[in-house]
mmCIF file of C-alpha atoms in Angstrom:
data_model
loop_
_atom_site.group_PDB
_atom_site.id
_atom_site.type_symbol
_atom_site.label_atom_id
_atom_site.label_comp_id
_atom_site.label_asym_id
_atom_site.label_seq_id
_atom_site.Cartn_x
_atom_site.Cartn_y
_atom_site.Cartn_z
ATOM 1 C CA ALA A 1 0.119 -0.157 -0.278
ATOM 2 C CA GLN A 2 0.968 2.975 -0.735
ATOM 3 C CA THR A 3 1.689 5.681 2.168
ATOM 4 C CA VAL A 4 2.702 9.562 2.494
ATOM 5 C CA THR A 5 4.496 10.881 5.316
ATOM 6 C CA GLN A 6 4.893 14.611 6.137
ATOM 7 C CA SER A 7 7.144 14.841 9.169
ATOM 8 C CA GLN A 8 6.936 18.397 9.769
ATOM 9 C CA PRO A 9 3.601 19.031 11.742
ATOM 10 C CA GLU A 10 4.072 22.901 11.895
ATOM 11 C CA MET A 11 6.181 25.445 10.343
ATOM 12 C CA SER A 12 6.680 29.097 9.874
ATOM 13 C CA VAL A 13 8.489 31.847 7.742
ATOM 14 C CA GLN A 14 8.779 35.267 7.826
ATOM 15 C CA GLU A 15 7.176 37.097 4.337
ATOM 16 C CA ALA A 16 9.195 37.175 1.396
ATOM 17 C CA GLU A 17 11.330 34.839 2.698
ATOM 18 C CA THR A 18 11.687 30.696 1.405
ATOM 19 C CA VAL A 19 10.289 27.717 2.843
ATOM 20 C CA THR A 20 10.479 24.079 1.941
ATOM 21 C CA LEU A 21 8.098 21.646 2.770
ATOM 22 C CA SER A 22 9.059 17.717 3.106
ATOM 23 C CA CYS A 23 7.294 15.328 2.087
ATOM 24 C CA THR A 24 8.364 10.954 1.380
ATOM 25 C CA TYR A 25 6.446 8.607 0.130
ATOM 26 C CA ASP A 26 6.552 4.683 -0.077
ATOM 27 C CA THR A 27 5.321 3.041 -3.141
ATOM 28 C CA SER A 28 6.366 -0.059 -5.784
ATOM 29 C CA GLU A 29 4.663 1.576 -8.302
ATOM 30 C CA ASN A 30 7.038 3.104 -11.516
ATOM 31 C CA ASN A 31 3.891 5.627 -12.790
ATOM 32 C CA TYR A 32 2.715 7.676 -10.235
ATOM 33 C CA TYR A 33 1.334 11.573 -9.550
ATOM 34 C CA LEU A 34 2.807 13.502 -6.834
ATOM 35 C CA PHE A 35 0.695 16.649 -5.649
ATOM 36 C CA TRP A 36 0.768 19.502 -2.984
ATOM 37 C CA TYR A 37 -2.557 20.975 -2.046
ATOM 38 C CA LYS A 38 -3.151 23.909 0.156
ATOM 39 C CA GLN A 39 -6.039 24.061 2.748
ATOM 40 C CA PRO A 40 -6.503 27.536 3.950
ATOM 41 C CA PRO A 41 -8.388 28.293 6.877
ATOM 42 C CA SER A 42 -11.302 28.717 4.324
ATOM 43 C CA ARG A 43 -11.223 24.541 4.169
ATOM 44 C CA GLN A 44 -11.437 24.522 0.217
ATOM 45 C CA MET A 45 -8.768 21.979 -0.850
ATOM 46 C CA ILE A 46 -6.875 23.861 -3.539
ATOM 47 C CA LEU A 47 -4.337 21.920 -5.933
ATOM 48 C CA VAL A 48 -0.774 23.321 -6.093
ATOM 49 C CA ILE A 49 1.396 21.941 -7.731
ATOM 50 C CA ARG A 50 1.861 18.355 -9.861
ATOM 51 C CA GLN A 51 4.727 16.292 -10.507
ATOM 52 C CA GLU A 52 4.427 12.880 -13.070
ATOM 53 C CA ALA A 53 6.492 10.647 -12.038
ATOM 54 C CA TYR A 54 7.897 9.902 -14.990
ATOM 55 C CA LYS A 55 9.053 13.636 -16.115
ATOM 56 C CA GLN A 56 12.688 14.149 -14.745
ATOM 57 C CA GLN A 57 11.714 17.865 -14.452
ATOM 58 C CA ASN A 58 10.461 19.712 -11.556
ATOM 59 C CA ALA A 59 7.770 20.885 -12.058
ATOM 60 C CA THR A 60 6.984 24.986 -11.203
ATOM 61 C CA GLU A 61 4.158 27.245 -10.665
ATOM 62 C CA ASN A 62 5.118 30.582 -10.081
ATOM 63 C CA ARG A 63 6.295 31.104 -6.573
ATOM 64 C CA PHE A 64 5.891 27.235 -5.863
ATOM 65 C CA SER A 65 8.012 24.511 -7.219
ATOM 66 C CA VAL A 66 8.977 20.907 -6.060
ATOM 67 C CA ASN A 67 12.446 18.999 -5.596
ATOM 68 C CA PHE A 68 11.096 15.229 -7.173
ATOM 69 C CA GLN A 69 13.657 12.961 -6.014
ATOM 70 C CA LYS A 70 12.241 9.582 -7.417
ATOM 71 C CA ALA A 71 14.852 7.158 -5.733
ATOM 72 C CA ALA A 72 14.580 8.380 -2.747
ATOM 73 C CA LYS A 73 10.642 9.010 -3.261
ATOM 74 C CA SER A 74 11.063 12.312 -1.739
ATOM 75 C CA PHE A 75 8.979 15.169 -3.272
ATOM 76 C CA SER A 76 9.600 18.572 -1.234
ATOM 77 C CA LEU A 77 7.614 21.936 -1.972
ATOM 78 C CA LYS A 78 9.754 24.936 -1.928
ATOM 79 C CA ILE A 79 7.477 28.525 -1.736
ATOM 80 C CA SER A 80 9.503 31.578 -2.662
ATOM 81 C CA ASP A 81 8.898 35.068 -1.366
ATOM 82 C CA SER A 82 6.714 33.957 0.793
ATOM 83 C CA GLN A 83 3.127 36.257 0.944
ATOM 84 C CA LEU A 84 0.875 36.152 4.059
ATOM 85 C CA GLY A 85 -2.087 34.614 2.046
ATOM 86 C CA ASP A 86 0.188 31.596 1.786
ATOM 87 C CA THR A 87 -0.846 30.660 5.418
ATOM 88 C CA ALA A 88 -2.648 27.424 5.231
ATOM 89 C CA MET A 89 -2.333 23.410 5.869
ATOM 90 C CA TYR A 90 -0.337 22.277 3.073
ATOM 91 C CA PHE A 91 -0.740 18.447 2.085
ATOM 92 C CA CYS A 92 1.329 15.987 -0.228
ATOM 93 C CA ALA A 93 -0.448 13.388 -2.083
ATOM 94 C CA PHE A 94 -0.239 10.485 -4.258
ATOM 95 C CA MET A 95 -1.926 8.660 -6.701
ATOM 96 C CA ASN A 96 -1.112 5.568 -8.765
ATOM 97 C CA ALA A 97 -1.620 6.615 -12.381
ATOM 98 C CA TYR A 98 -2.956 3.684 -13.636
ATOM 99 C CA ASN A 99 -5.960 3.460 -10.929
ATOM 100 C CA ASN A 100 -6.879 7.214 -10.648
ATOM 101 C CA ASN A 101 -9.261 6.121 -7.734
ATOM 102 C CA ASP A 102 -7.148 6.460 -4.552
ATOM 103 C CA MET A 103 -5.229 9.481 -3.975
ATOM 104 C CA ARG A 104 -3.413 9.233 -0.096
ATOM 105 C CA PHE A 105 -2.721 12.245 1.675
ATOM 106 C CA GLY A 106 0.039 13.031 3.996
ATOM 107 C CA ALA A 107 -0.660 14.106 7.565
ATOM 108 C CA GLY A 108 -0.056 17.751 6.625
ATOM 109 C CA THR A 109 2.157 20.640 7.595
ATOM 110 C CA ARG A 110 0.996 23.826 9.101
ATOM 111 C CA LEU A 111 2.675 26.644 7.590
ATOM 112 C CA THR A 112 2.413 30.389 8.954
ATOM 113 C CA VAL A 113 4.029 33.158 7.022
ATOM 114 C CA LYS A 114 4.602 35.920 9.744
ATOM 115 C CA PRO A 115 4.823 39.631 8.746
ATOM 116 C CA ASP B 1 -13.916 28.073 -7.200
ATOM 117 C CA SER B 2 -13.349 24.715 -8.286
ATOM 118 C CA GLY B 3 -16.366 24.268 -9.982
ATOM 119 C CA VAL B 4 -17.270 21.420 -7.521
ATOM 120 C CA THR B 5 -20.614 22.376 -5.137
ATOM 121 C CA GLN B 6 -21.816 20.649 -2.038
ATOM 122 C CA THR B 7 -24.491 21.135 -0.089
ATOM 123 C CA PRO B 8 -24.948 21.898 2.715
ATOM 124 C CA LYS B 9 -21.867 23.556 4.214
ATOM 125 C CA HIS B 10 -22.961 22.647 7.788
ATOM 126 C CA LEU B 11 -25.013 19.649 9.400
ATOM 127 C CA ILE B 12 -25.767 19.515 13.010
ATOM 128 C CA THR B 13 -27.588 16.238 13.768
ATOM 129 C CA ALA B 14 -27.923 13.926 16.836
ATOM 130 C CA THR B 15 -26.316 10.227 17.198
ATOM 131 C CA GLY B 16 -28.649 7.598 15.555
ATOM 132 C CA GLN B 17 -29.842 9.884 12.837
ATOM 133 C CA ARG B 18 -29.485 9.519 8.984
ATOM 134 C CA VAL B 19 -28.099 12.273 6.756
ATOM 135 C CA THR B 20 -27.534 12.908 2.921
ATOM 136 C CA LEU B 21 -24.711 15.017 1.629
ATOM 137 C CA ARG B 22 -24.806 16.281 -1.974
ATOM 138 C CA CYS B 23 -22.066 16.625 -4.695
ATOM 139 C CA SER B 24 -22.109 18.127 -7.808
ATOM 140 C CA PRO B 25 -19.102 17.859 -9.963
ATOM 141 C CA ARG B 26 -17.367 19.906 -12.358
ATOM 142 C CA SER B 27 -19.132 20.450 -15.778
ATOM 143 C CA GLY B 28 -18.244 17.425 -17.792
ATOM 144 C CA ASP B 29 -16.629 15.499 -15.130
ATOM 145 C CA LEU B 30 -17.697 11.811 -15.010
ATOM 146 C CA SER B 31 -15.764 10.829 -12.051
ATOM 147 C CA VAL B 32 -16.759 11.439 -8.511
ATOM 148 C CA TYR B 33 -15.040 10.680 -5.167
ATOM 149 C CA TRP B 34 -15.680 11.309 -1.316
ATOM 150 C CA TYR B 35 -13.386 11.913 1.131
ATOM 151 C CA GLN B 36 -13.593 12.289 5.347
ATOM 152 C CA GLN B 37 -11.186 14.853 6.757
ATOM 153 C CA SER B 38 -11.399 14.531 10.793
ATOM 154 C CA LEU B 39 -8.685 15.226 13.398
ATOM 155 C CA ASP B 40 -7.535 12.287 14.432
ATOM 156 C CA GLN B 41 -7.720 10.331 10.816
ATOM 157 C CA GLY B 42 -6.357 13.297 8.710
ATOM 158 C CA LEU B 43 -7.445 13.356 4.998
ATOM 159 C CA GLN B 44 -9.090 9.202 4.147
ATOM 160 C CA PHE B 45 -10.628 8.223 0.923
ATOM 161 C CA LEU B 46 -13.981 6.953 1.227
ATOM 162 C CA ILE B 47 -15.297 6.056 -1.914
ATOM 163 C CA GLN B 48 -15.421 6.629 -5.921
ATOM 164 C CA TYR B 49 -17.923 6.619 -8.823
ATOM 165 C CA TYR B 50 -17.494 6.672 -12.630
ATOM 166 C CA ASN B 51 -20.349 7.714 -14.292
ATOM 167 C CA GLY B 52 -22.536 5.968 -12.417
ATOM 168 C CA GLU B 53 -20.785 2.955 -11.296
ATOM 169 C CA GLU B 54 -19.186 2.207 -8.139
ATOM 170 C CA ARG B 55 -15.166 2.166 -8.969
ATOM 171 C CA ALA B 56 -13.269 1.933 -5.761
ATOM 172 C CA LYS B 57 -13.731 1.345 -2.039
ATOM 173 C CA GLY B 58 -11.970 3.224 0.675
ATOM 174 C CA ASN B 59 -11.904 3.180 4.281
ATOM 175 C CA ILE B 60 -16.418 3.523 4.080
ATOM 176 C CA LEU B 61 -17.991 2.061 7.158
ATOM 177 C CA GLU B 62 -20.782 0.099 6.156
ATOM 178 C CA ARG B 63 -23.208 2.785 7.734
ATOM 179 C CA PHE B 64 -22.063 4.854 5.203
ATOM 180 C CA SER B 65 -23.254 4.034 1.322
ATOM 181 C CA ALA B 66 -23.168 6.566 -1.813
ATOM 182 C CA GLN B 67 -24.444 6.724 -5.341
ATOM 183 C CA GLN B 68 -23.973 8.637 -8.240
ATOM 184 C CA PHE B 69 -27.234 9.254 -10.694
ATOM 185 C CA PRO B 70 -27.681 9.830 -14.267
ATOM 186 C CA ASP B 71 -26.859 13.413 -14.170
ATOM 187 C CA LEU B 72 -23.563 12.839 -12.503
ATOM 188 C CA HIS B 73 -24.558 14.177 -9.019
ATOM 189 C CA SER B 74 -23.713 12.177 -6.309
ATOM 190 C CA GLU B 75 -25.060 11.690 -2.645
ATOM 191 C CA LEU B 76 -23.169 10.349 0.493
ATOM 192 C CA ASN B 77 -25.871 8.986 3.065
ATOM 193 C CA LEU B 78 -24.566 8.225 6.533
ATOM 194 C CA SER B 79 -26.735 6.127 9.053
ATOM 195 C CA SER B 80 -26.863 5.295 12.647
ATOM 196 C CA LEU B 81 -24.426 8.931 13.310
ATOM 197 C CA GLU B 82 -21.800 8.828 15.958
ATOM 198 C CA LEU B 83 -20.040 10.997 18.044
ATOM 199 C CA GLY B 84 -16.746 9.955 15.628
ATOM 200 C CA ASP B 85 -18.326 10.693 12.273
ATOM 201 C CA SER B 86 -18.229 14.688 13.241
ATOM 202 C CA ALA B 87 -15.513 15.539 10.115
ATOM 203 C CA LEU B 88 -15.524 17.552 7.162
ATOM 204 C CA TYR B 89 -16.787 15.326 4.230
ATOM 205 C CA PHE B 90 -15.373 16.625 1.044
ATOM 206 C CA CYS B 91 -16.532 15.904 -2.836
ATOM 207 C CA ALA B 92 -14.112 15.962 -5.607
ATOM 208 C CA SER B 93 -14.211 15.490 -9.641
ATOM 209 C CA SER B 94 -12.134 14.852 -12.353
ATOM 210 C CA ALA B 95 -12.390 14.462 -15.610
ATOM 211 C CA TRP B 96 -10.978 10.494 -16.118
ATOM 212 C CA ASP B 97 -8.168 11.888 -18.001
ATOM 213 C CA THR B 98 -4.114 11.311 -17.550
ATOM 214 C CA SER B 99 -3.854 14.033 -15.721
ATOM 215 C CA GLY B 100 -4.599 12.860 -12.038
ATOM 216 C CA LYS B 101 -6.236 15.997 -11.088
ATOM 217 C CA LEU B 102 -8.956 16.103 -8.478
ATOM 218 C CA PHE B 103 -10.698 19.482 -7.896
ATOM 219 C CA PHE B 104 -12.688 19.452 -4.474
ATOM 220 C CA GLY B 105 -16.174 21.023 -3.342
ATOM 221 C CA SER B 106 -15.779 23.269 -0.076
ATOM 222 C CA GLY B 107 -16.695 20.486 1.848
ATOM 223 C CA THR B 108 -19.516 20.082 4.747
ATOM 224 C CA GLN B 109 -18.560 19.719 8.586
ATOM 225 C CA LEU B 110 -20.818 17.655 10.368
ATOM 226 C CA SER B 111 -21.728 17.645 13.900
ATOM 227 C CA VAL B 112 -23.250 15.231 15.369
ATOM 228 C CA LEU B 113 -24.006 15.718 19.079
#
């Protein structure tokens, strides 16, 4: 079974600084997707970034980028130029590419951006 | 706005009761997923439907059931409610393409008193 581990329950960063959130996963599959979702106080789950396992190039979306290390089964999220609106819970998630029916989530990291 | 609509946003009920949560997926999405988010269990996959057919089951209790109707909206039925069923219930939809992307509704907060 696939598992997703986020070892940092809480983190904080100063506005305009850079922060990295960690995620590791365990799978025997070769083709899969990895995601970072953001859950602000509004509770809405918002897709931040997505990575396809067969692509070596790390995904980027504006201020958000990932460091995908397939052999190490590591998928960290880097937020650059942190903004107050980035304050939220961040969830790392895994989905088997051949079986799009069970997205597994980590326990989440609560990020606070301080002014 | 994700395009996924969930109603109601909040629901307060008593133990032993039965409730129905409703979800309308994004226009054109055939696949609907239900997730439960609680403080102690995190985000748990409950069940998935694709074009009216049950596709996969996760950690869904026997007291819970779901269905997807011909217009693709879905309902999650929770019966014989217990205090521990209090949670945020999310619906998500996807287009069943190769992207793996799920789009989440804003959730239904269920409080069982």
